[in-house]
Tab-separated table of C-alpha atoms in Angstrom:
chain	number	residue	atom	x	y	z
A	25	MET	CA	0.000	0.000	0.000
A	26	LEU	CA	1.189	3.506	-0.744
A	27	ALA	CA	2.327	5.613	2.198
A	28	GLN	CA	0.675	9.004	2.724
A	29	VAL	CA	3.878	10.744	1.673
A	30	ASN	CA	3.447	9.076	-1.748
A	31	ARG	CA	-0.129	10.276	-2.272
A	32	ILE	CA	-1.421	13.505	-3.806
A	33	ARG	CA	-4.077	14.623	-1.359
A	34	ILE	CA	-4.786	18.298	-2.126
A	35	GLY	CA	-7.114	19.296	-4.955
A	36	SER	CA	-4.853	22.087	-6.166
A	37	ASP	CA	-1.987	19.583	-6.551
A	38	TYR	CA	-4.250	17.408	-8.715
A	39	GLN	CA	-5.119	20.445	-10.836
A	40	VAL	CA	-1.473	21.370	-11.401
A	41	VAL	CA	-0.547	17.863	-12.533
A	42	VAL	CA	-3.596	17.422	-14.783
A	43	ARG	CA	-3.491	20.892	-16.343
A	44	ARG	CA	0.251	21.487	-16.680
A	45	GLY	CA	1.642	17.967	-16.813
A	46	VAL	CA	2.346	15.670	-19.730
A	47	ARG	CA	-0.639	13.507	-20.726
A	48	VAL	CA	-0.548	9.983	-22.159
A	49	VAL	CA	-3.779	8.185	-23.062
A	50	GLY	CA	-3.981	4.407	-22.822
A	51	PRO	CA	-6.834	1.973	-23.447
A	52	HIS	CA	-8.027	2.043	-19.812
A	53	THR	CA	-6.273	5.019	-18.183
A	54	VAL	CA	-5.077	8.540	-18.793
A	55	THR	CA	-1.682	9.222	-17.224
A	56	CYS	CA	-0.755	12.805	-16.289
A	57	LEU	CA	2.819	13.346	-15.129
A	58	ARG	CA	4.663	16.414	-13.880
A	59	MET	CA	8.310	16.474	-12.895
A	60	GLY	CA	9.192	18.527	-9.825
A	61	ALA	CA	12.138	19.055	-7.514
A	62	GLU	CA	14.319	15.971	-7.167
A	63	ASN	CA	14.428	16.229	-3.376
A	64	THR	CA	10.694	15.447	-2.997
A	65	PRO	CA	9.154	11.959	-2.956
A	66	VAL	CA	7.212	10.431	-5.832
A	67	ARG	CA	3.484	11.077	-5.422
A	68	PHE	CA	0.505	9.340	-7.052
A	69	GLY	CA	-3.088	10.500	-7.380
A	70	PHE	CA	-6.125	8.603	-8.642
A	71	ILE	CA	-9.298	9.858	-10.302
A	72	VAL	CA	-12.063	7.283	-10.594
A	73	ALA	CA	-15.315	8.919	-11.723
A	74	LYS	CA	-18.864	7.584	-11.477
A	75	ASN	CA	-18.835	6.507	-15.113
A	76	VAL	CA	-16.526	3.621	-14.073
A	77	GLY	CA	-19.272	1.968	-12.018
A	78	ASN	CA	-20.983	1.988	-8.658
A	79	ALA	CA	-19.117	2.666	-5.386
A	80	VAL	CA	-18.012	-0.946	-4.966
A	81	VAL	CA	-16.483	-1.056	-8.456
A	82	ARG	CA	-14.851	2.379	-8.094
A	83	ASN	CA	-13.253	1.444	-4.767
A	84	ARG	CA	-11.970	-1.863	-6.203
A	85	VAL	CA	-10.471	0.010	-9.169
A	86	ARG	CA	-8.830	2.550	-6.849
A	87	ARG	CA	-7.332	-0.221	-4.687
A	88	ARG	CA	-5.962	-1.960	-7.787
A	89	LEU	CA	-4.459	1.323	-9.050
A	90	LYS	CA	-2.808	1.881	-5.661
A	91	ALA	CA	-1.371	-1.644	-5.614
A	92	ALA	CA	0.014	-1.334	-9.151
A	93	SER	CA	1.483	2.093	-8.322
A	94	PHE	CA	3.203	0.686	-5.239
A	95	GLU	CA	5.001	-1.830	-7.461
A	96	LEU	CA	6.110	0.993	-9.806
A	97	LEU	CA	7.338	3.298	-7.016
A	98	PRO	CA	11.055	2.353	-7.209
A	99	LYS	CA	11.108	2.801	-11.010
A	100	VAL	CA	9.852	6.413	-11.013
A	101	PRO	CA	12.326	9.318	-10.734
A	102	PRO	CA	12.150	11.278	-7.437
A	103	GLY	CA	10.094	14.468	-7.499
A	104	THR	CA	7.532	13.126	-9.962
A	105	ASP	CA	3.802	13.643	-9.481
A	106	ILE	CA	1.546	11.236	-11.381
A	107	VAL	CA	-2.240	11.237	-11.663
A	108	PHE	CA	-4.092	8.272	-13.160
A	109	ARG	CA	-7.607	8.877	-14.465
A	110	ALA	CA	-9.567	5.641	-14.843
A	111	LEU	CA	-11.647	5.173	-17.983
A	112	PRO	CA	-14.886	3.111	-17.854
A	113	SER	CA	-13.313	0.016	-19.420
A	114	ILE	CA	-10.886	-0.383	-16.500
A	115	ALA	CA	-13.408	-2.301	-14.398
A	116	VAL	CA	-12.888	-5.556	-16.356
A	117	VAL	CA	-9.104	-5.468	-16.903
A	118	GLU	CA	-6.788	-8.118	-15.445
A	119	PHE	CA	-4.365	-6.795	-12.825
A	120	SER	CA	-1.269	-7.776	-14.818
A	121	ASP	CA	-2.575	-5.876	-17.868
A	122	LEU	CA	-3.384	-2.867	-15.691
A	123	ALA	CA	0.091	-2.821	-14.126
A	124	ALA	CA	1.709	-3.091	-17.561
A	125	GLU	CA	-0.425	-0.232	-18.906
A	126	LEU	CA	0.509	2.023	-15.974
A	127	ALA	CA	4.207	1.245	-16.488
A	128	ARG	CA	3.935	2.036	-20.215
A	129	GLY	CA	2.076	5.267	-19.439
A	130	ILE	CA	4.738	6.434	-16.992
A	131	THR	CA	7.576	5.541	-19.369
A	132	ALA	CA	5.914	7.359	-22.277
A	133	ALA	CA	5.095	10.415	-20.154
A	134	VAL	CA	8.650	10.685	-18.807
A	135	ALA	CA	10.052	10.434	-22.337
A	136	LYS	CA	7.526	12.965	-23.641
A	137	GLY	CA	8.284	15.339	-20.761
A	138	GLN	CA	12.019	15.199	-21.366
A	139	ARG	CA	11.530	15.967	-25.063
A	140	SER	CA	9.447	19.068	-24.294
A	141	ARG	CA	12.044	20.604	-21.948
């Protein structure tokens, strides 16, 4: 499970990452990534809207996103903020496919962000 220090918890932080960060769209998620100061920890945020399903489905999706993000934590450069927005099709995806999609999204966003600098 992700520690609180690795979670984006303030709405304005979500807005900064989503509006000013690099965006990569996958089949089941949208990954928004923003690089920050290297002396801060990696932080993840999750947006799971009502179009994904009822509360039980949304909470299951959020737990799966958190678990997959925990596995990716050592591979992400320090100071990175990442927000995953779940698309409706995420509710039926296998965990291994979800984890692979998140890893691809982060890799693509980091590469895209370095090109735009």
